[in-house]
Amino acid sequence: MSQVFSQETHRNMLARIPHCTGREVSDWLRTVDEGPALFRFEEKVSWLRAEHDLAYGHAKAIIHEYDLRRAARKLL
């Protein structure tokens, strides 16, 4: 079962990603965009974890941010 993070926790996770991974969030979002065409949230998280050895929380935060930004682009 996946955890549900508050908006504040999500922002805090994103802020820690560059320090913990050595890569900026924008770089991770580009990696997801260029990755395989997976549809389910957990599939994307699992791919990111397996392919890039990320912690579950970091992978989940990256995919959540990716989905938020993609949805925002569709609204414009």
Tab-separated table of N, CA, C and O in Angstrom:
chain	number	residue	atom	x	y	z
A	1	MET	N	0.845	-1.175	0.000
A	1	MET	CA	0.000	0.000	0.000
A	1	MET	C	0.890	1.238	0.000
A	1	MET	O	1.853	1.327	0.732
A	2	SER	N	0.581	2.198	-0.839
A	2	SER	CA	1.402	3.390	-0.917
A	2	SER	C	1.014	4.390	0.167
A	2	SER	O	-0.115	4.430	0.626
A	3	GLN	N	1.988	5.163	0.566
A	3	GLN	CA	1.760	6.197	1.561
A	3	GLN	C	1.205	7.433	0.881
A	3	GLN	O	1.488	7.701	-0.278
A	4	VAL	N	0.428	8.208	1.624
A	4	VAL	CA	-0.085	9.464	1.101
A	4	VAL	C	0.619	10.583	1.855
A	4	VAL	O	0.563	10.649	3.080
A	5	PHE	N	1.318	11.430	1.136
A	5	PHE	CA	2.046	12.532	1.741
A	5	PHE	C	1.241	13.814	1.631
A	5	PHE	O	0.566	14.054	0.634
A	6	SER	N	1.354	14.673	2.651
A	6	SER	CA	0.728	15.990	2.588
A	6	SER	C	1.502	16.853	1.598
A	6	SER	O	2.615	16.508	1.196
A	7	GLN	N	0.924	17.988	1.238
A	7	GLN	CA	1.612	18.905	0.318
A	7	GLN	C	2.920	19.387	0.927
A	7	GLN	O	3.928	19.523	0.228
A	8	GLU	N	2.916	19.648	2.215
A	8	GLU	CA	4.132	20.108	2.892
A	8	GLU	C	5.217	19.031	2.865
A	8	GLU	O	6.383	19.318	2.569
A	9	THR	N	4.835	17.809	3.154
A	9	THR	CA	5.797	16.705	3.107
A	9	THR	C	6.334	16.529	1.689
A	9	THR	O	7.534	16.310	1.502
A	10	HIS	N	5.456	16.659	0.700
A	10	HIS	CA	5.885	16.546	-0.695
A	10	HIS	C	6.926	17.625	-1.020
A	10	HIS	O	7.969	17.329	-1.603
A	11	ARG	N	6.652	18.859	-0.630
A	11	ARG	CA	7.609	19.952	-0.878
A	11	ARG	C	8.940	19.687	-0.174
A	11	ARG	O	10.010	19.938	-0.745
A	12	ASN	N	8.878	19.190	1.057
A	12	ASN	CA	10.107	18.893	1.796
A	12	ASN	C	10.901	17.773	1.125
A	12	ASN	O	12.135	17.842	1.066
A	13	MET	N	10.192	16.758	0.641
A	13	MET	CA	10.874	15.666	-0.064
A	13	MET	C	11.568	16.188	-1.321
A	13	MET	O	12.719	15.852	-1.589
A	14	LEU	N	10.862	17.020	-2.082
A	14	LEU	CA	11.455	17.582	-3.298
A	14	LEU	C	12.686	18.414	-2.967
A	14	LEU	O	13.685	18.367	-3.699
A	15	ALA	N	12.628	19.165	-1.892
A	15	ALA	CA	13.761	20.010	-1.506
A	15	ALA	C	14.991	19.177	-1.149
A	15	ALA	O	16.127	19.613	-1.367
A	16	ARG	N	14.797	17.978	-0.619
A	16	ARG	CA	15.918	17.118	-0.215
A	16	ARG	C	16.483	16.278	-1.356
A	16	ARG	O	17.604	15.758	-1.256
A	17	ILE	N	15.745	16.130	-2.416
A	17	ILE	CA	16.181	15.247	-3.509
A	17	ILE	C	17.544	15.630	-4.082
A	17	ILE	O	18.396	14.749	-4.245
A	18	PRO	N	17.818	16.897	-4.386
A	18	PRO	CA	19.148	17.213	-4.935
A	18	PRO	C	20.295	16.820	-3.994
A	18	PRO	O	21.317	16.290	-4.436
A	19	HIS	N	20.110	17.044	-2.712
A	19	HIS	CA	21.157	16.691	-1.743
A	19	HIS	C	21.342	15.179	-1.654
A	19	HIS	O	22.468	14.677	-1.605
A	20	CYS	N	20.242	14.450	-1.644
A	20	CYS	CA	20.296	12.988	-1.469
A	20	CYS	C	20.707	12.237	-2.734
A	20	CYS	O	21.290	11.154	-2.644
A	21	THR	N	20.369	12.791	-3.898
A	21	THR	CA	20.626	12.064	-5.148
A	21	THR	C	21.744	12.660	-5.990
A	21	THR	O	22.224	12.011	-6.910
A	22	GLY	N	22.091	13.914	-5.708
A	22	GLY	CA	23.112	14.575	-6.512
A	22	GLY	C	22.584	15.112	-7.832
A	22	GLY	O	23.360	15.570	-8.673
A	23	ARG	N	21.272	15.054	-8.033
A	23	ARG	CA	20.651	15.551	-9.266
A	23	ARG	C	19.470	16.440	-8.915
A	23	ARG	O	18.748	16.186	-7.958
A	24	GLU	N	19.263	17.466	-9.705
A	24	GLU	CA	18.146	18.391	-9.508
A	24	GLU	C	16.827	17.711	-9.867
A	24	GLU	O	16.792	16.789	-10.692
A	25	VAL	N	15.755	18.198	-9.280
A	25	VAL	CA	14.430	17.659	-9.558
A	25	VAL	C	14.115	17.781	-11.045
A	25	VAL	O	13.569	16.845	-11.644
A	26	SER	N	14.470	18.899	-11.660
A	26	SER	CA	14.194	19.077	-13.093
A	26	SER	C	14.887	17.999	-13.924
A	26	SER	O	14.337	17.523	-14.922
A	27	ASP	N	16.066	17.586	-13.512
A	27	ASP	CA	16.778	16.510	-14.207
A	27	ASP	C	16.031	15.187	-14.049
A	27	ASP	O	15.893	14.419	-15.012
A	28	TRP	N	15.522	14.915	-12.848
A	28	TRP	CA	14.741	13.696	-12.624
A	28	TRP	C	13.457	13.711	-13.440
A	28	TRP	O	13.063	12.680	-13.999
A	29	LEU	N	12.805	14.864	-13.519
A	29	LEU	CA	11.565	14.958	-14.299
A	29	LEU	C	11.836	14.691	-15.772
A	29	LEU	O	11.048	14.028	-16.447
A	30	ARG	N	12.950	15.169	-16.269
A	30	ARG	CA	13.338	14.905	-17.651
A	30	ARG	C	13.629	13.413	-17.844
A	30	ARG	O	13.259	12.829	-18.859
A	31	THR	N	14.265	12.789	-16.858
A	31	THR	CA	14.544	11.353	-16.911
A	31	THR	C	13.239	10.558	-17.009
A	31	THR	O	13.133	9.616	-17.806
A	32	VAL	N	12.247	10.937	-16.217
A	32	VAL	CA	10.952	10.254	-16.260
A	32	VAL	C	10.298	10.466	-17.620
A	32	VAL	O	9.765	9.531	-18.219
A	33	ASP	N	10.359	11.696	-18.125
A	33	ASP	CA	9.753	12.017	-19.413
A	33	ASP	C	10.380	11.205	-20.543
A	33	ASP	O	9.691	10.787	-21.471
A	34	GLU	N	11.674	10.972	-20.453
A	34	GLU	CA	12.390	10.239	-21.493
A	34	GLU	C	12.380	8.726	-21.254
A	34	GLU	O	12.835	7.967	-22.108
A	35	GLY	N	11.854	8.299	-20.123
A	35	GLY	CA	11.834	6.876	-19.761
A	35	GLY	C	10.731	6.127	-20.487
A	35	GLY	O	10.070	6.651	-21.386
A	36	PRO	N	10.515	4.890	-20.074
A	36	PRO	CA	9.502	4.062	-20.734
A	36	PRO	C	8.090	4.615	-20.517
A	36	PRO	O	7.823	5.291	-19.526
A	37	ALA	N	7.215	4.325	-21.432
A	37	ALA	CA	5.823	4.810	-21.383
A	37	ALA	C	5.006	3.918	-20.458
A	37	ALA	O	4.276	3.040	-20.904
A	38	LEU	N	5.153	4.142	-19.168
A	38	LEU	CA	4.394	3.404	-18.170
A	38	LEU	C	3.178	4.228	-17.784
A	38	LEU	O	3.239	5.452	-17.764
A	39	PHE	N	2.081	3.571	-17.464
A	39	PHE	CA	0.845	4.298	-17.194
A	39	PHE	C	0.516	4.395	-15.713
A	39	PHE	O	0.061	5.429	-15.252
A	40	ARG	N	0.732	3.343	-14.971
A	40	ARG	CA	0.351	3.348	-13.560
A	40	ARG	C	1.416	4.007	-12.696
A	40	ARG	O	2.618	3.857	-12.934
A	41	PHE	N	0.974	4.730	-11.687
A	41	PHE	CA	1.855	5.457	-10.780
A	41	PHE	C	2.914	4.531	-10.180
A	41	PHE	O	4.109	4.829	-10.218
A	42	GLU	N	2.469	3.411	-9.615
A	42	GLU	CA	3.402	2.501	-8.947
A	42	GLU	C	4.391	1.866	-9.929
A	42	GLU	O	5.518	1.552	-9.549
A	43	GLU	N	3.981	1.674	-11.181
A	43	GLU	CA	4.914	1.160	-12.192
A	43	GLU	C	6.038	2.169	-12.426
A	43	GLU	O	7.198	1.784	-12.544
A	44	LYS	N	5.674	3.440	-12.504
A	44	LYS	CA	6.680	4.484	-12.706
A	44	LYS	C	7.626	4.554	-11.514
A	44	LYS	O	8.845	4.679	-11.682
A	45	VAL	N	7.065	4.480	-10.306
A	45	VAL	CA	7.890	4.518	-9.094
A	45	VAL	C	8.837	3.322	-9.075
A	45	VAL	O	10.040	3.477	-8.817
A	46	SER	N	8.328	2.153	-9.364
A	46	SER	CA	9.165	0.940	-9.374
A	46	SER	C	10.267	1.030	-10.413
A	46	SER	O	11.411	0.632	-10.148
A	47	TRP	N	9.940	1.545	-11.593
A	47	TRP	CA	10.967	1.697	-12.637
A	47	TRP	C	12.057	2.646	-12.171
A	47	TRP	O	13.248	2.356	-12.310
A	48	LEU	N	11.661	3.780	-11.619
A	48	LEU	CA	12.638	4.777	-11.170
A	48	LEU	C	13.526	4.204	-10.073
A	48	LEU	O	14.740	4.420	-10.072
A	49	ARG	N	12.940	3.460	-9.154
A	49	ARG	CA	13.712	2.848	-8.076
A	49	ARG	C	14.700	1.821	-8.619
A	49	ARG	O	15.873	1.801	-8.234
A	50	ALA	N	14.225	0.955	-9.504
A	50	ALA	CA	15.070	-0.122	-10.023
A	50	ALA	C	16.165	0.409	-10.946
A	50	ALA	O	17.316	-0.018	-10.870
A	51	GLU	N	15.797	1.338	-11.799
A	51	GLU	CA	16.735	1.845	-12.802
A	51	GLU	C	17.773	2.795	-12.209
A	51	GLU	O	18.907	2.854	-12.672
A	52	HIS	N	17.382	3.544	-11.169
A	52	HIS	CA	18.262	4.596	-10.646
A	52	HIS	C	18.563	4.457	-9.158
A	52	HIS	O	19.122	5.369	-8.557
A	53	ASP	N	18.168	3.326	-8.576
A	53	ASP	CA	18.493	3.011	-7.182
A	53	ASP	C	18.053	4.114	-6.214
A	53	ASP	O	18.810	4.528	-5.347
A	54	LEU	N	16.833	4.589	-6.386
A	54	LEU	CA	16.304	5.631	-5.509
A	54	LEU	C	15.512	5.016	-4.366
A	54	LEU	O	14.942	3.935	-4.496
A	55	ALA	N	15.453	5.745	-3.266
A	55	ALA	CA	14.591	5.357	-2.151
A	55	ALA	C	13.136	5.501	-2.595
A	55	ALA	O	12.814	6.322	-3.465
A	56	TYR	N	12.256	4.732	-1.982
A	56	TYR	CA	10.846	4.762	-2.347
A	56	TYR	C	10.261	6.164	-2.234
A	56	TYR	O	9.571	6.634	-3.143
A	57	GLY	N	10.521	6.852	-1.131
A	57	GLY	CA	9.963	8.188	-0.922
A	57	GLY	C	10.408	9.179	-1.974
A	57	GLY	O	9.621	9.998	-2.451
A	58	HIS	N	11.676	9.127	-2.352
A	58	HIS	CA	12.185	10.039	-3.378
A	58	HIS	C	11.556	9.731	-4.734
A	58	HIS	O	11.142	10.638	-5.456
A	59	ALA	N	11.496	8.462	-5.078
A	59	ALA	CA	10.900	8.076	-6.361
A	59	ALA	C	9.428	8.480	-6.410
A	59	ALA	O	8.954	9.011	-7.418
A	60	LYS	N	8.729	8.266	-5.317
A	60	LYS	CA	7.314	8.623	-5.267
A	60	LYS	C	7.126	10.129	-5.406
A	60	LYS	O	6.248	10.591	-6.144
A	61	ALA	N	7.962	10.910	-4.735
A	61	ALA	CA	7.863	12.368	-4.820
A	61	ALA	C	8.140	12.857	-6.244
A	61	ALA	O	7.466	13.753	-6.748
A	62	ILE	N	9.122	12.264	-6.900
A	62	ILE	CA	9.454	12.654	-8.274
A	62	ILE	C	8.290	12.337	-9.213
A	62	ILE	O	7.895	13.181	-10.024
A	63	ILE	N	7.745	11.145	-9.105
A	63	ILE	CA	6.634	10.763	-9.984
A	63	ILE	C	5.400	11.606	-9.681
A	63	ILE	O	4.701	12.044	-10.609
A	64	HIS	N	5.136	11.871	-8.418
A	64	HIS	CA	3.992	12.713	-8.065
A	64	HIS	C	4.159	14.113	-8.668
A	64	HIS	O	3.221	14.655	-9.257
A	65	GLU	N	5.348	14.681	-8.553
A	65	GLU	CA	5.605	16.007	-9.124
A	65	GLU	C	5.486	15.976	-10.645
A	65	GLU	O	4.932	16.890	-11.255
A	66	TYR	N	5.977	14.914	-11.255
A	66	TYR	CA	5.875	14.757	-12.703
A	66	TYR	C	4.404	14.754	-13.132
A	66	TYR	O	4.016	15.456	-14.065
A	67	ASP	N	3.589	13.974	-12.420
A	67	ASP	CA	2.166	13.897	-12.745
A	67	ASP	C	1.454	15.223	-12.507
A	67	ASP	O	0.589	15.621	-13.290
A	68	LEU	N	1.809	15.933	-11.424
A	68	LEU	CA	1.212	17.246	-11.152
A	68	LEU	C	1.526	18.237	-12.279
A	68	LEU	O	0.650	18.958	-12.744
A	69	ARG	N	2.776	18.263	-12.691
A	69	ARG	CA	3.178	19.203	-13.755
A	69	ARG	C	2.560	18.830	-15.095
A	69	ARG	O	2.177	19.711	-15.860
A	70	ARG	N	2.457	17.547	-15.375
A	70	ARG	CA	1.831	17.106	-16.624
A	70	ARG	C	0.354	17.489	-16.641
A	70	ARG	O	-0.160	17.973	-17.656
A	71	ALA	N	-0.319	17.324	-15.525
A	71	ALA	CA	-1.736	17.694	-15.435
A	71	ALA	C	-1.905	19.206	-15.576
A	71	ALA	O	-2.850	19.667	-16.239
A	72	ALA	N	-0.995	19.973	-15.014
A	72	ALA	CA	-1.069	21.436	-15.119
A	72	ALA	C	-0.886	21.884	-16.566
A	72	ALA	O	-1.534	22.825	-17.016
A	73	ARG	N	-0.009	21.200	-17.297
A	73	ARG	CA	0.198	21.552	-18.717
A	73	ARG	C	-1.057	21.289	-19.530
A	73	ARG	O	-1.369	22.018	-20.466
A	74	LYS	N	-1.782	20.232	-19.194
A	74	LYS	CA	-3.003	19.899	-19.921
A	74	LYS	C	-4.108	20.925	-19.685
A	74	LYS	O	-4.976	21.108	-20.537
A	75	LEU	N	-4.072	21.577	-18.525
A	75	LEU	CA	-5.090	22.571	-18.203
A	75	LEU	C	-4.885	23.892	-18.927
A	75	LEU	O	-5.809	24.666	-19.083
A	76	LEU	N	-3.659	24.135	-19.328
A	76	LEU	CA	-3.360	25.423	-19.994
A	76	LEU	C	-3.757	25.431	-21.446
A	76	LEU	O	-3.934	24.598	-22.142
